[in-house]
Coordinates of C-alpha atoms and ligand atoms in Angstrom, one line a residue:
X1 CA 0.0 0.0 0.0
X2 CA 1.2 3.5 -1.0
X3 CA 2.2 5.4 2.0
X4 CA 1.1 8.8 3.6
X5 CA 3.6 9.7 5.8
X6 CA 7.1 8.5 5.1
X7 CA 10.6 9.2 7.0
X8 CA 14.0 8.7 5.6
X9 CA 16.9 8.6 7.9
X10 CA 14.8 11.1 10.8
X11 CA 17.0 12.5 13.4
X12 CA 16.1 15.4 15.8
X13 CA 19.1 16.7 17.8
X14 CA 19.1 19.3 20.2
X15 CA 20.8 21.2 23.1
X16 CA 21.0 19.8 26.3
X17 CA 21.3 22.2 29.2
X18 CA 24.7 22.2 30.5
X19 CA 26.3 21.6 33.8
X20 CA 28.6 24.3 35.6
X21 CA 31.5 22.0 34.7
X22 CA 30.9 21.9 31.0
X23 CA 29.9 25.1 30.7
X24 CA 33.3 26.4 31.8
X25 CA 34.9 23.4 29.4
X26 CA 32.9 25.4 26.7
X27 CA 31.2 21.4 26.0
X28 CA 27.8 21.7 24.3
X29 CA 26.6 18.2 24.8
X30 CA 23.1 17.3 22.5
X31 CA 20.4 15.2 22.9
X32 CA 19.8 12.8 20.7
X33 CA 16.0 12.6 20.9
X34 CA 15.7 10.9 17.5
X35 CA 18.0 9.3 15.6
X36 CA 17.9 8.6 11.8
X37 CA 14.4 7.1 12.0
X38 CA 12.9 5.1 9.0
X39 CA 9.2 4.6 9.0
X40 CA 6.2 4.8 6.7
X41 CA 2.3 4.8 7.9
X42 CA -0.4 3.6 4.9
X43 CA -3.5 5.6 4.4
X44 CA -6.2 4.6 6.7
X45 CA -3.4 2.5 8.6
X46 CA -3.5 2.5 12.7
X47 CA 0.2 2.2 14.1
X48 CA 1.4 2.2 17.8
X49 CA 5.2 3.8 18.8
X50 CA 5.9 2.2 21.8
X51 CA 8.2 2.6 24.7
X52 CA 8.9 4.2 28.0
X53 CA 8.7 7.8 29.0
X54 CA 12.2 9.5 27.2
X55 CA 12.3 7.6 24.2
X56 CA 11.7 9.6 21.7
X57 CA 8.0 8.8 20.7
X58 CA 6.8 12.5 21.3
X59 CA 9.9 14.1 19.1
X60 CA 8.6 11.5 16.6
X61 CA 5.4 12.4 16.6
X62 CA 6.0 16.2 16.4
X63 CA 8.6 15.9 13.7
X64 CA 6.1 14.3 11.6
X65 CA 3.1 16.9 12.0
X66 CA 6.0 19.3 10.8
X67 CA 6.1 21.0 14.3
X68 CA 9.6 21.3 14.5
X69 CA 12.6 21.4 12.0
X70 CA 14.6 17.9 11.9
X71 CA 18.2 17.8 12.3
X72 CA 18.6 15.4 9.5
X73 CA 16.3 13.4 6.9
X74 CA 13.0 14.0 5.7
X75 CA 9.6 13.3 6.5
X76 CA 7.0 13.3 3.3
X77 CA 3.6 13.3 3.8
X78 CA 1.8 12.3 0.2
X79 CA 4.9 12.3 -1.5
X80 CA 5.9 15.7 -0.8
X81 CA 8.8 16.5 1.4
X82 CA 6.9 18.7 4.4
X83 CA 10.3 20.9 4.5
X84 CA 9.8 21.8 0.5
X85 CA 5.9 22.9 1.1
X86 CA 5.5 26.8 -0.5
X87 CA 3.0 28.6 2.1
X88 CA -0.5 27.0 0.5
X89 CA 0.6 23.5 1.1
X90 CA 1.8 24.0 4.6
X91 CA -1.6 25.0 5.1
X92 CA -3.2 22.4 3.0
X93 CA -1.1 19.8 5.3
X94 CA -2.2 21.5 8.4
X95 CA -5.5 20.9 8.1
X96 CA -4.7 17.5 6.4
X97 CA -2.5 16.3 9.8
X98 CA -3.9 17.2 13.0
X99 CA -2.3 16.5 16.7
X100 CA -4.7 15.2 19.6
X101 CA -3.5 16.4 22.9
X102 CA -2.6 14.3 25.5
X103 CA -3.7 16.8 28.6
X104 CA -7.4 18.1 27.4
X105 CA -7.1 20.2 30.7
X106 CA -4.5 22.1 28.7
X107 CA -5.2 22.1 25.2
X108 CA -8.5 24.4 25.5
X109 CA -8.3 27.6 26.0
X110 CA -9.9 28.8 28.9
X111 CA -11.2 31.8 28.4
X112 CA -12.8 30.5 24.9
X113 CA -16.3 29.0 25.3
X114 CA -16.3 25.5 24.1
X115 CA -18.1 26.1 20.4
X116 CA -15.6 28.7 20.0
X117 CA -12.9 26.6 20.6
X118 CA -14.2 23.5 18.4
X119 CA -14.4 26.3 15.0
X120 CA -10.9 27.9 16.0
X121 CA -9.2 25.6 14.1
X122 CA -11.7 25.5 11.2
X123 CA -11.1 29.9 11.1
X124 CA -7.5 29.3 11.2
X125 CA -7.2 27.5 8.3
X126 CA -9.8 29.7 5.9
X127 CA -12.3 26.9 6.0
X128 CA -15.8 29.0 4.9
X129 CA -18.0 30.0 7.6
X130 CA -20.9 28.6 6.1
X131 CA -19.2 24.6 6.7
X132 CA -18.4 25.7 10.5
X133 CA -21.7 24.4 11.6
X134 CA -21.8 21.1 9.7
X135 CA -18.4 20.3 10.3
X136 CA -18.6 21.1 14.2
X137 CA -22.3 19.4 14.0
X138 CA -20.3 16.5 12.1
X139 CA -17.6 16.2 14.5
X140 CA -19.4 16.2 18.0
X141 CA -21.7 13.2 16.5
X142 CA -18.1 10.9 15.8
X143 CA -17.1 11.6 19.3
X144 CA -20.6 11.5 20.6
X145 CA -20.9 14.6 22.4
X146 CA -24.6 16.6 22.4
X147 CA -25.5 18.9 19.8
X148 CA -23.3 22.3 19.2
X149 CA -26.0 24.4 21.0
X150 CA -25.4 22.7 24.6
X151 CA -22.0 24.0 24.1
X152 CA -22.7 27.5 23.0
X153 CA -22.2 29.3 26.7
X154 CA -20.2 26.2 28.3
X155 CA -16.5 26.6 29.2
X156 CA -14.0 23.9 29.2
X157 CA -14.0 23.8 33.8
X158 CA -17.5 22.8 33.2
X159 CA -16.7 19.5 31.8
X160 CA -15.2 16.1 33.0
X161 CA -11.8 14.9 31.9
X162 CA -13.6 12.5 29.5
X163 CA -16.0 15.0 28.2
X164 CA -12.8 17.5 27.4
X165 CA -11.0 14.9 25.5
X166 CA -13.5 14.2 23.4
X167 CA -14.3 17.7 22.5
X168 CA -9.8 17.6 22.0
X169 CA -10.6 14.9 19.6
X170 CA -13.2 16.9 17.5
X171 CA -11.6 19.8 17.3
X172 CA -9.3 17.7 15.6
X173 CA -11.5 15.9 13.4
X174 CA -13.7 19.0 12.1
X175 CA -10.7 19.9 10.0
X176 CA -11.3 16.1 8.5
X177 CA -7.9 15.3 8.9
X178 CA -6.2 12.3 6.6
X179 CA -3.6 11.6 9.6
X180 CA -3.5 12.3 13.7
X181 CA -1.0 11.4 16.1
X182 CA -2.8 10.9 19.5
X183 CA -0.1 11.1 22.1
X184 CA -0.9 9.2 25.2
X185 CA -4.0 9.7 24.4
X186 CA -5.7 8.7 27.3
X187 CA -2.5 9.2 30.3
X188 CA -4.5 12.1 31.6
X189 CA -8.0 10.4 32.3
X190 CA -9.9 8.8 34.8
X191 CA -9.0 5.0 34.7
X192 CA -13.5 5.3 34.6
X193 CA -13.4 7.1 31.2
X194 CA -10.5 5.8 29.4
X195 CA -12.3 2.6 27.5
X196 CA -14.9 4.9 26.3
X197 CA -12.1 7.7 24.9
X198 CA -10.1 4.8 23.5
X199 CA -14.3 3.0 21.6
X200 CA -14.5 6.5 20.4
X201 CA -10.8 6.6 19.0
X202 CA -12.0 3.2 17.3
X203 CA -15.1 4.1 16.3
X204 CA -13.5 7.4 14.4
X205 CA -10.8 5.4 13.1
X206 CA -12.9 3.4 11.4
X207 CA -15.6 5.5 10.4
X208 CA -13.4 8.0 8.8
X209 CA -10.8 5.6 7.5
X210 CA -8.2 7.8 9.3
X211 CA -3.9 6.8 9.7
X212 CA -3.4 7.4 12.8
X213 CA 0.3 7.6 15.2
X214 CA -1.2 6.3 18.8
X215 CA 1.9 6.8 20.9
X216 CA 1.7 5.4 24.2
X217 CA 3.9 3.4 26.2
X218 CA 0.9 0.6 26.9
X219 CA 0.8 -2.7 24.9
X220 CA -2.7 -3.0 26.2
X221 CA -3.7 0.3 24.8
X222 CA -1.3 -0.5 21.3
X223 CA -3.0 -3.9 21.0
X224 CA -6.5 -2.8 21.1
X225 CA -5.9 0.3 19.0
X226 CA -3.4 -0.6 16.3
X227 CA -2.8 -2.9 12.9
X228 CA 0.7 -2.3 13.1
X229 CA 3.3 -1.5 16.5
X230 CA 6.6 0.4 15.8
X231 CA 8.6 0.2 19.2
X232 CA 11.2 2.9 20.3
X233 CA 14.2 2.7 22.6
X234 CA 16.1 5.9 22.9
X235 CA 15.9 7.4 19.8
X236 CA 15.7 4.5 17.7
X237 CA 12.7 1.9 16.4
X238 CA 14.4 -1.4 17.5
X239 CA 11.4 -3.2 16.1
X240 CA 8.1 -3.0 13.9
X241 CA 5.7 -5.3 12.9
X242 CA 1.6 -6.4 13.4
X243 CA 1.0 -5.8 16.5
X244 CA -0.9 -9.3 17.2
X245 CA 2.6 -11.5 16.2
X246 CA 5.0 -8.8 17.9
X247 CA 2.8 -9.3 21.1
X248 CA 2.5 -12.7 20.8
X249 CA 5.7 -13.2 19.8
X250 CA 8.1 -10.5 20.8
X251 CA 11.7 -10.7 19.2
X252 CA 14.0 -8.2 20.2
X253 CA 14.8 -8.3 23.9
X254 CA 13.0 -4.8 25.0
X255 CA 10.2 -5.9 23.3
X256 CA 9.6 -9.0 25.3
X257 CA 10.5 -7.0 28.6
X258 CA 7.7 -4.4 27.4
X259 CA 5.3 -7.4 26.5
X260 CA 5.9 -9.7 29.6
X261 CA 5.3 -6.0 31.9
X262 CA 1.4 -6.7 30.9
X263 CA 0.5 -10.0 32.2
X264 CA -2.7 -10.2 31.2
X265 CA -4.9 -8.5 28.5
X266 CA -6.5 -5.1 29.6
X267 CA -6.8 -1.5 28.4
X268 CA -5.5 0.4 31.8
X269 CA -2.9 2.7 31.6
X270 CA -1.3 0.7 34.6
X271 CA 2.5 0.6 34.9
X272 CA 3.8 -2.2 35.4
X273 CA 7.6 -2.5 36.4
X274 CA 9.6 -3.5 33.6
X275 CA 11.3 -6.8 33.9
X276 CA 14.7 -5.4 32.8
X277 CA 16.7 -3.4 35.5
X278 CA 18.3 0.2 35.0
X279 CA 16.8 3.5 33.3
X280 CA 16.9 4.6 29.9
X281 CA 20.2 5.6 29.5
X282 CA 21.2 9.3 29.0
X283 CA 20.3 10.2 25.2
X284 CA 23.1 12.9 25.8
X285 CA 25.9 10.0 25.8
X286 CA 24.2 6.9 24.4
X287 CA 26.0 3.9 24.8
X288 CA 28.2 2.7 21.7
X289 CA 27.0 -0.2 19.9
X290 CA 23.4 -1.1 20.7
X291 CA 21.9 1.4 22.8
X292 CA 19.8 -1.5 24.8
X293 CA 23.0 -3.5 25.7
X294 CA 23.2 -1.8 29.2
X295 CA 20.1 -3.4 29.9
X296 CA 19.8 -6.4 27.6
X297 CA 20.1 -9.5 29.6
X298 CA 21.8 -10.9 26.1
X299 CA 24.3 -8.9 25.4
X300 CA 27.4 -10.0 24.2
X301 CA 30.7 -8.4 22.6
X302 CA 29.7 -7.9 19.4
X303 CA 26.9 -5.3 21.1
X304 CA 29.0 -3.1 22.4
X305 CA 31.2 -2.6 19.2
X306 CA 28.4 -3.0 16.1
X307 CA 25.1 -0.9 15.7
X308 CA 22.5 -3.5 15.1
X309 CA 20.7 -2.0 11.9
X310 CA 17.2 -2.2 11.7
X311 CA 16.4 -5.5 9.3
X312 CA 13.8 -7.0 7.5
X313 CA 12.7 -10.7 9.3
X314 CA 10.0 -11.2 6.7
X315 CA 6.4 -11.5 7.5
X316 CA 6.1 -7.3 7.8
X317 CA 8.7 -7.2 10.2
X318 CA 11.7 -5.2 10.9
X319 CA 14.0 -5.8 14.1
X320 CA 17.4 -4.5 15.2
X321 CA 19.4 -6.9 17.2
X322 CA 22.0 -9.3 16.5
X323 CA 20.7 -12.0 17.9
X324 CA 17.9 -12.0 15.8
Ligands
SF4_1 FE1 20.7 -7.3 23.3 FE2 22.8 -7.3 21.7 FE3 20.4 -7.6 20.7 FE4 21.2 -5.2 21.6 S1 22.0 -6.3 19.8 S2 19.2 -6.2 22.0 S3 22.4 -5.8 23.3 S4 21.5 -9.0 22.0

């Protein structure tokens, strides 16, 4: 299948504030949040990034709705590199690729009423007024929220967490996006609520025949969302495949310690410790080789000295480890 979104060799660098010490070295050490990241997402296709907090998965995310400038590589979103866009296609592809927020406590304003903040979007792109109250109308019903009028005189304190993530979710869906990236998108919310954001997310997904980034650092979530699970380990995608046989049958080592933290099959946000000890290390000063090998209970010699590229295993998937 032809993709939408497509990255070739992705990296986002960056600054890393700097201790006394270095600062008197004059040392500039960066961050390297991503690292030369190949990926490609189908129209209408649902994919998971995966991982733990620090990995990368938002910088992904935000790279790809064009929301800041990569270091290195390009992202192309119908065939067009985003970077090359003249001003009408960078607004063509903002109302084509929309973000849902992960805190719906922040992402409304609070000052705005909550109709005005649904047809913000739709008056910052030039969409005519006279398709504001379809679209709105249109969007509320996929998320199913009451009619626009209930919301004419209500602010965002006067709703629930669940109620404000939905309305999040429309006011990303009356632009009638191709592509979202939800990030963690229900992190925020009442364990209570979350099933019914994440129906919703399925019920638009497949009503609108959207592609869609979840990023979340929950198999549970991934599994019951997404075709297709790309997972992230400091700044790389160690592996990618359907998400039913990478769950089932995990085959680089981070992977299984991601899979085996969710015992049984549930959609609830719950973290459960990892069974792999250590943190993430510092994506200042990654370690050389692979960057899991501090924490891979198979390492060997051979990890330390060779980068394990990112391969094709056949059956749609890709993995990056040596052992594999
Ligand atoms: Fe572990 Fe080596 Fe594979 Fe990395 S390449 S995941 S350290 S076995």
């Amino acid at each position: 299948m032809a993709a939408l979104v497509e990255t070739t060799g992705l990296a986002l660098h960056f600054p890393a504030p700097r201790s006394l010490g270095e600062a008197l070295r004059g040392q500039r050490p960066m961050v390297r949040a991503v690292d030369h990241v190949d990926l490609s997402i189908a129209r209408g296709e649902s994919v998971g990034l995966l991982g733990e907090s620090g990995c990368g998965k938002t910088s992904t995310g935000r790279l790809l709705l064009d929301l800041v400038r990569p270091t290195a590589g390009t992202v192309t979103f119908d065939g067009k590199n985003l970077r090359a866009l003249d001003k009408a296609g960078s607004r063509a592809f903002r109302r084509r690729a929309q973000l849902v927020f992960q805190n719906p406590f922040d992402a409304l304003n609070p000052r705005f009423t909550i109709a005005r903040c649904l047809a913000e979007p739709l008056v910052n792109t030039g969409v005519p007024k006279a398709e504001h109250e379809s679209r709105i109308a249109k969007a509320l019903e996929r998320v199913r929220l009451p009619a626009l009028a209930r919301f004419e005189s209500t602010y965002p304190h006067e709703l629930s967490g669940g109620q404000l993530q939905r309305v999040v979710l429309a006011r990303a869906l009356v632009l009638e996006p191709e592509f979202i990236v939800a990030d963690e998108p229900v992190s925020m919310l009442d364990v209570s609520v979350r099933a019914g954001i994440l129906n919703v997310l399925r019920e638009v997904r497949d009503g609108m025949g959207l592609a869609a980034l979840y990023i979340s650092h929950d198999v549970a979530l991934v599994r019951y969302l997404c075709a297709r699970v790309m997972v992230m380990y400091l700044g790389i995608i160690v592996e990618d495949g359907p998400t039913a046989d990478v769950v089932r049958q995990p085959l680089h080592p981070y992977t299984k310690a991601l899979v085996q933290a969710v015992p049984v099959p549930r959609v609830d946000q719950s973290r459960a410790p990892l069974p792999i000890t250590g943190n993430v290390p510092d994506a200042r000063n990654p370690p050389s080789g692979c960057r899991f090998r501090d924490r891979c209970p198979a390492a060997m010699a051979r990890c330390a000295e060779e980068i394990p590229a990112l391969r094709d295993v056949g059956d749609g998937r890709r993995v990056a480890c040596h052992l594999v």
